[in-house]
Short mmCIF file of C-alpha atoms in Angstrom, two decimals:
data_model
loop_
_atom_site.label_atom_id
_atom_site.label_comp_id
_atom_site.label_asym_id
_atom_site.label_seq_id
_atom_site.Cartn_x
_atom_site.Cartn_y
_atom_site.Cartn_z
CA UNK P 2 12.58 50.14 -2.47
CA UNK P 3 10.21 47.20 -1.08
CA UNK P 4 8.42 48.50 1.78
CA UNK P 5 10.21 46.74 4.52
CA UNK P 6 13.34 48.31 3.34
CA UNK P 7 11.64 51.88 3.67
CA UNK P 8 10.18 51.41 6.74
CA UNK P 9 13.60 50.11 7.89
CA UNK P 10 14.71 53.84 7.54
CA UNK P 11 12.19 55.13 10.42
CA UNK P 12 9.27 56.25 8.10
CA UNK P 13 5.68 54.72 7.66
CA UNK P 14 4.94 56.50 4.55
CA UNK P 15 3.48 54.44 1.76
CA UNK P 16 4.49 56.26 -1.48
CA UNK P 17 7.46 56.85 -3.70
CA UNK P 18 9.82 58.91 -4.46
CA UNK P 19 11.21 59.66 -1.27
CA UNK P 20 14.49 61.34 -0.69
CA UNK P 21 16.91 60.92 1.86
CA UNK P 22 20.14 63.55 2.07
CA UNK P 23 21.93 62.19 5.27
CA UNK P 24 19.77 61.81 8.18
CA UNK P 25 16.88 64.04 6.39
CA UNK P 26 14.19 62.14 4.95
CA UNK P 27 11.63 64.25 2.72
CA UNK P 28 8.26 62.72 1.41
CA UNK P 29 6.23 63.66 -1.46
CA UNK P 30 7.46 65.03 -4.53
CA UNK P 31 6.49 68.68 -4.48
CA UNK P 32 8.54 68.67 -1.16
CA UNK P 33 11.29 66.77 -2.91
CA UNK P 34 11.73 69.43 -5.83
CA UNK P 35 11.33 72.69 -3.42
CA UNK P 36 14.04 70.99 -1.27
CA UNK P 37 16.56 70.21 -4.16
CA UNK P 38 16.12 73.84 -5.73
CA UNK P 39 17.09 75.00 -1.97
CA UNK P 40 19.50 72.75 -0.91
CA UNK P 41 21.40 72.64 -4.22
CA UNK P 42 21.43 75.93 -5.90
CA UNK P 43 21.92 76.09 -9.60
CA UNK P 44 25.27 75.27 -10.96
CA UNK P 45 26.66 72.88 -13.66
CA UNK P 46 26.25 69.93 -11.84
CA UNK P 47 22.81 71.01 -10.55
CA UNK P 48 20.71 72.61 -13.68
CA UNK P 49 18.18 75.04 -12.13
CA UNK P 50 14.31 73.39 -12.18
CA UNK P 51 13.01 76.59 -12.21
CA UNK P 52 13.62 79.98 -14.36
CA UNK P 53 16.28 81.74 -12.45
CA UNK P 54 13.81 85.16 -12.55
CA UNK P 55 10.49 84.08 -13.23
CA UNK P 56 7.99 86.81 -13.97
CA UNK P 57 4.74 86.62 -11.58
CA UNK P 58 2.73 84.91 -14.49
CA UNK P 59 5.26 82.37 -14.87
CA UNK P 60 5.28 81.46 -11.18
CA UNK P 61 1.86 81.52 -10.61
CA UNK P 62 1.29 78.94 -13.65
CA UNK P 63 3.75 76.75 -12.10
CA UNK P 64 2.08 76.55 -8.74
CA UNK P 65 -1.20 76.20 -10.45
CA UNK P 66 -0.13 73.23 -12.32
CA UNK P 67 1.42 71.80 -9.35
CA UNK P 68 -2.17 72.01 -7.56
CA UNK P 69 -3.67 70.53 -10.92
CA UNK P 70 -1.94 67.68 -11.33
CA UNK P 71 -3.16 66.31 -7.77
CA UNK P 72 -5.53 68.42 -5.87
CA UNK P 73 -7.75 68.63 -8.94
CA UNK P 74 -7.92 64.98 -9.21
CA UNK P 75 -5.86 64.71 -12.30
CA UNK P 76 -3.51 61.72 -10.97
CA UNK P 77 -6.45 60.05 -9.56
CA UNK P 78 -8.13 60.08 -13.07
CA UNK P 79 -5.25 58.81 -14.61
CA UNK P 80 -4.80 55.77 -12.10
CA UNK P 81 -8.33 54.91 -12.92
CA UNK P 82 -7.07 54.24 -16.84
CA UNK P 83 -4.97 51.30 -15.69
CA UNK P 84 -6.43 48.54 -17.83
CA UNK P 85 -8.53 46.44 -15.90
CA UNK P 86 -6.83 43.42 -17.88
CA UNK P 87 -3.27 43.81 -16.54
CA UNK P 88 -2.06 40.60 -15.31
CA UNK P 89 -1.19 42.17 -11.68
CA UNK P 90 -4.64 42.93 -11.10
CA UNK P 91 -5.31 39.28 -10.90
CA UNK P 92 -3.25 38.89 -8.06
CA UNK P 93 -5.19 39.42 -4.70
CA UNK P 94 -2.12 40.33 -2.67
CA UNK P 95 -1.48 43.08 -5.33
CA UNK P 96 -5.24 44.39 -5.14
CA UNK P 97 -5.40 44.18 -1.56
CA UNK P 98 -2.58 46.03 -1.01
CA UNK P 99 -3.55 48.92 -3.48
CA UNK P 100 -7.44 48.90 -1.84
CA UNK P 101 -5.41 49.49 1.60
CA UNK P 102 -3.35 52.24 -0.15
CA UNK P 103 -6.34 54.05 -1.81
CA UNK P 104 -9.40 53.20 0.47
CA UNK P 105 -11.18 52.12 -2.69
CA UNK P 106 -12.11 48.78 -4.41
CA UNK P 107 -9.82 47.46 -7.01
CA UNK P 108 -12.15 44.79 -8.36
CA UNK P 109 -12.38 44.44 -12.29
CA UNK P 110 -15.84 45.59 -12.12
CA UNK P 111 -14.94 48.71 -10.23
CA UNK P 112 -12.07 49.74 -12.42
CA UNK P 113 -14.39 49.25 -15.46
CA UNK P 114 -17.22 51.02 -14.08
CA UNK P 115 -14.96 54.16 -13.30
CA UNK P 116 -13.08 54.26 -16.87
CA UNK P 117 -15.46 56.55 -19.04
CA UNK P 118 -15.84 59.20 -16.56
CA UNK P 119 -12.05 59.09 -16.05
CA UNK P 120 -11.46 59.23 -19.66
CA UNK P 121 -13.56 62.49 -20.18
CA UNK P 122 -11.56 64.09 -17.36
CA UNK P 123 -8.31 63.08 -19.16
CA UNK P 124 -9.52 64.01 -22.66
CA UNK P 125 -10.44 67.85 -21.04
CA UNK P 126 -6.78 67.63 -19.83
CA UNK P 127 -5.37 67.17 -23.20
CA UNK P 128 -7.89 69.65 -24.43
CA UNK P 129 -6.88 72.42 -22.11
CA UNK P 130 -3.18 71.71 -22.84
CA UNK P 131 -3.72 71.69 -26.73
CA UNK P 132 -6.22 74.78 -27.04
CA UNK P 133 -4.65 76.83 -24.18
CA UNK P 134 -1.22 76.25 -22.74
CA UNK P 135 0.26 75.10 -25.99
CA UNK P 136 -2.01 76.96 -28.31
CA UNK P 137 0.53 79.27 -29.62
CA UNK P 138 3.07 76.67 -30.59
CA UNK P 139 5.42 77.14 -27.80
CA UNK P 140 7.62 74.32 -27.17
CA UNK P 141 7.69 74.40 -23.18
CA UNK P 142 4.95 75.53 -21.15
CA UNK P 143 6.76 78.57 -19.98
CA UNK P 144 7.35 80.03 -23.53
CA UNK P 145 11.05 79.39 -23.45
CA UNK P 146 13.29 77.51 -26.06
CA UNK P 147 15.82 76.11 -23.55
CA UNK P 148 14.33 73.30 -22.17
CA UNK P 149 11.87 71.79 -19.63
CA UNK P 150 11.29 73.92 -16.72
CA UNK P 151 9.40 72.96 -13.40
CA UNK P 152 6.25 74.01 -14.90
CA UNK P 153 6.57 71.34 -17.58
CA UNK P 154 7.46 68.63 -14.98
CA UNK P 155 4.56 69.52 -12.88
CA UNK P 156 2.33 68.55 -15.48
CA UNK P 157 4.25 66.26 -18.09
CA UNK P 158 4.79 63.50 -15.92
CA UNK P 159 1.04 62.62 -15.64
CA UNK P 160 0.76 62.76 -19.46
CA UNK P 161 4.16 60.97 -20.19
CA UNK P 162 2.79 57.88 -17.87
CA UNK P 163 -0.47 57.58 -19.66
CA UNK P 164 0.90 57.48 -22.86
CA UNK P 165 3.30 55.03 -21.92
CA UNK P 166 1.01 52.67 -20.32
CA UNK P 167 -0.60 50.29 -22.74
CA UNK P 168 -3.97 50.40 -23.02
CA UNK P 169 -4.72 53.46 -21.07
CA UNK P 170 -5.60 55.68 -23.84
CA UNK P 171 -7.78 54.57 -26.41
CA UNK P 172 -6.06 55.83 -29.83
CA UNK P 173 -9.55 56.63 -31.62
CA UNK P 174 -10.24 59.10 -28.65
CA UNK P 175 -6.61 60.28 -27.21
CA UNK P 176 -3.69 60.47 -29.69
CA UNK P 177 -1.41 62.43 -31.72
CA UNK P 178 -4.30 62.83 -34.22
CA UNK P 179 -6.58 64.86 -31.87
CA UNK P 180 -3.84 66.60 -29.82
CA UNK P 181 -0.62 66.92 -32.02
CA UNK P 182 0.81 70.01 -29.96
CA UNK P 183 0.29 68.10 -26.74
CA UNK P 184 1.73 64.68 -27.91
CA UNK P 185 4.80 66.63 -29.38
CA UNK P 186 5.20 68.09 -26.16
CA UNK P 187 5.41 64.99 -24.17
CA UNK P 188 7.72 63.56 -26.68
CA UNK P 189 10.29 66.60 -26.39
CA UNK P 190 9.91 66.17 -22.31
CA UNK P 191 10.54 62.30 -22.87
CA UNK P 192 13.44 63.09 -25.02
CA UNK P 193 15.03 65.36 -22.60
CA UNK P 194 14.52 62.93 -19.76
CA UNK P 195 16.06 59.95 -21.63
CA UNK P 196 19.17 62.21 -22.45
CA UNK P 197 19.65 62.97 -19.02
CA UNK P 198 19.66 59.33 -18.23
CA UNK P 199 22.10 58.48 -20.64
CA UNK P 200 24.32 61.23 -19.85
CA UNK P 201 24.45 60.40 -15.90
CA UNK P 202 24.49 56.51 -16.26
CA UNK P 203 22.64 53.86 -14.24
CA UNK P 204 21.84 54.98 -10.88
CA UNK P 205 23.73 52.95 -8.24
CA UNK P 206 21.86 50.29 -6.61
CA UNK P 207 22.24 49.40 -3.02
CA UNK P 208 20.35 47.12 -0.46
CA UNK P 209 18.04 48.19 1.98
CA UNK P 210 20.56 47.43 4.39
CA UNK P 211 23.24 49.68 2.82
CA UNK P 212 20.40 52.48 2.89
CA UNK P 213 19.85 52.35 6.49
CA UNK P 214 23.49 52.39 7.40
CA UNK P 215 24.17 55.20 4.86
CA UNK P 216 21.20 57.16 6.47
CA UNK P 217 22.10 56.48 10.27
CA UNK P 218 25.49 57.27 9.55
CA UNK P 219 24.85 60.51 7.38
CA UNK P 220 25.12 64.18 8.52
CA UNK P 221 22.14 66.74 9.05
CA UNK P 222 21.13 68.10 5.29
CA UNK P 223 19.64 71.45 7.17
CA UNK P 224 19.37 73.06 10.44
CA UNK P 225 16.93 71.85 12.72
CA UNK P 226 13.54 73.78 12.11
CA UNK P 227 11.67 75.79 14.52
CA UNK P 228 7.99 75.58 15.39
CA UNK P 229 5.90 78.42 14.62
CA UNK P 230 4.48 79.45 17.84
CA UNK P 231 1.41 81.03 16.32
CA UNK P 232 0.33 78.26 14.33
CA UNK P 233 -3.27 77.43 14.53
CA UNK P 234 -3.04 74.10 15.56
CA UNK P 235 -1.74 74.90 19.02
CA UNK P 236 1.13 72.26 18.59
CA UNK P 237 4.43 72.70 20.26
CA UNK P 238 8.08 72.01 19.94
CA UNK P 239 8.81 68.47 21.35
CA UNK P 240 4.98 67.25 21.50
CA UNK P 241 4.74 63.78 20.44
CA UNK P 242 2.63 63.67 17.07
CA UNK P 243 1.40 61.84 14.15
CA UNK P 244 1.53 63.02 10.53
CA UNK P 245 -0.08 61.32 7.66
CA UNK P 246 -1.02 62.32 3.89
CA UNK P 247 -4.57 62.84 3.48
CA UNK P 248 -5.45 61.50 -0.08
CA UNK P 249 -3.88 57.93 -0.24
CA UNK P 250 -1.75 56.19 2.05
CA UNK P 251 -3.40 57.44 4.97
CA UNK P 252 -3.49 54.11 6.61
CA UNK P 253 0.12 54.61 7.55
CA UNK P 254 1.14 57.26 10.05
CA UNK P 255 4.66 58.82 11.06
CA UNK P 256 4.67 59.02 14.83
CA UNK P 257 7.58 61.24 16.59
CA UNK P 258 8.48 64.32 18.31
CA UNK P 259 7.54 67.32 16.68
CA UNK P 260 10.91 69.05 15.30
CA UNK P 261 9.41 71.69 12.98
CA UNK P 262 6.16 73.23 11.80
CA UNK P 263 5.31 75.86 9.34
CA UNK P 264 2.81 76.54 6.48
CA UNK P 265 5.22 75.20 4.20
CA UNK P 266 6.40 71.77 6.27
CA UNK P 267 6.20 69.56 9.16
CA UNK P 268 9.06 67.64 10.38
CA UNK P 269 8.92 65.01 13.00
CA UNK P 270 11.78 62.81 14.61
CA UNK P 271 12.09 59.05 13.58
CA UNK P 272 14.31 56.33 14.52
CA UNK P 273 15.81 53.82 11.88
CA UNK P 274 15.74 50.01 12.71
CA UNK P 275 19.30 50.27 14.09
CA UNK P 276 18.05 53.31 16.29
CA UNK P 277 19.57 56.22 14.47
CA UNK P 278 17.76 59.40 14.49
CA UNK P 279 16.28 61.06 11.59
CA UNK P 280 14.04 63.87 10.45
CA UNK P 281 10.99 62.87 8.71
CA UNK P 282 9.97 65.85 6.37
CA UNK P 283 6.36 66.33 4.87
CA UNK P 284 4.80 68.91 3.15
CA UNK P 285 2.07 70.97 5.17
CA UNK P 286 -0.13 70.94 2.28
CA UNK P 287 -1.68 67.39 1.40
CA UNK P 288 -0.82 66.25 4.89
CA UNK P 289 -2.47 66.35 8.18
CA UNK P 290 -0.65 66.50 11.37
CA UNK P 291 -2.22 65.82 14.80
CA UNK P 292 -1.08 65.48 18.40
CA UNK P 293 -0.69 61.70 19.39
CA UNK P 294 -2.88 62.17 22.37
CA UNK P 295 -5.78 63.49 20.24
CA UNK P 296 -5.56 60.81 17.53
CA UNK P 297 -5.51 58.27 20.30
CA UNK P 298 -9.06 59.59 21.33
CA UNK P 299 -10.29 59.08 17.97
#
């Protein structure tokens, strides 16, 4: 959705995807995946993302890969491999928007300067999967043969994106020649995604105005959350707060009354452009929540 359409839903959030289930709006893929598993238990219509009975080792690996892709800087390194000769990078409006979003320069010189270091880090990531995660010839990260699980999703999307980005990976340095097991895993993952897209058909497209109407007229997806009275922040239910991601897109903050707060998520009240009440859910990890009064003092 174009940014004006996203804003009309009641959130200043800059990143995609975001998920709306009725009047509950969920930010960040990590929270979205968790909510989908919680709100839509495994069924023929909604296959499980995670193993139904994961072992402690499987659950640990899945969680570690979630943090590895984002918190360990892998995504930022991957983004640094966007070719500097892409036509879009010659558009001043685009580069200005990206600089506002990331807080760093998107000049051709800066992109080319960062590329060698990023390549080394991404090579090491391929090396890790080739020589450790997939070393025993397993088809999927957790070792099963039934198909990709959440552990595969947490890591494969990054490799898949790079593989499909023309000019990102120099074939003499990173290719199926050097990393046959990892590239075969990526191809298996991409094939499953493509098959699912064909099975489900094209997604229905609606206009921004239709999205606002659907959200505003929707039901709540879950009961109103509570605020942990022992939270170290000292924040209280109903207090005006601001919430924003801390790694990118941090120049745009959602402001609203605090609805819910736990170690896993923060929920604030928002309003669509038509005045409909929504609840904006963000993960606690990777986001900052502050009293609006405290923010105004900074």
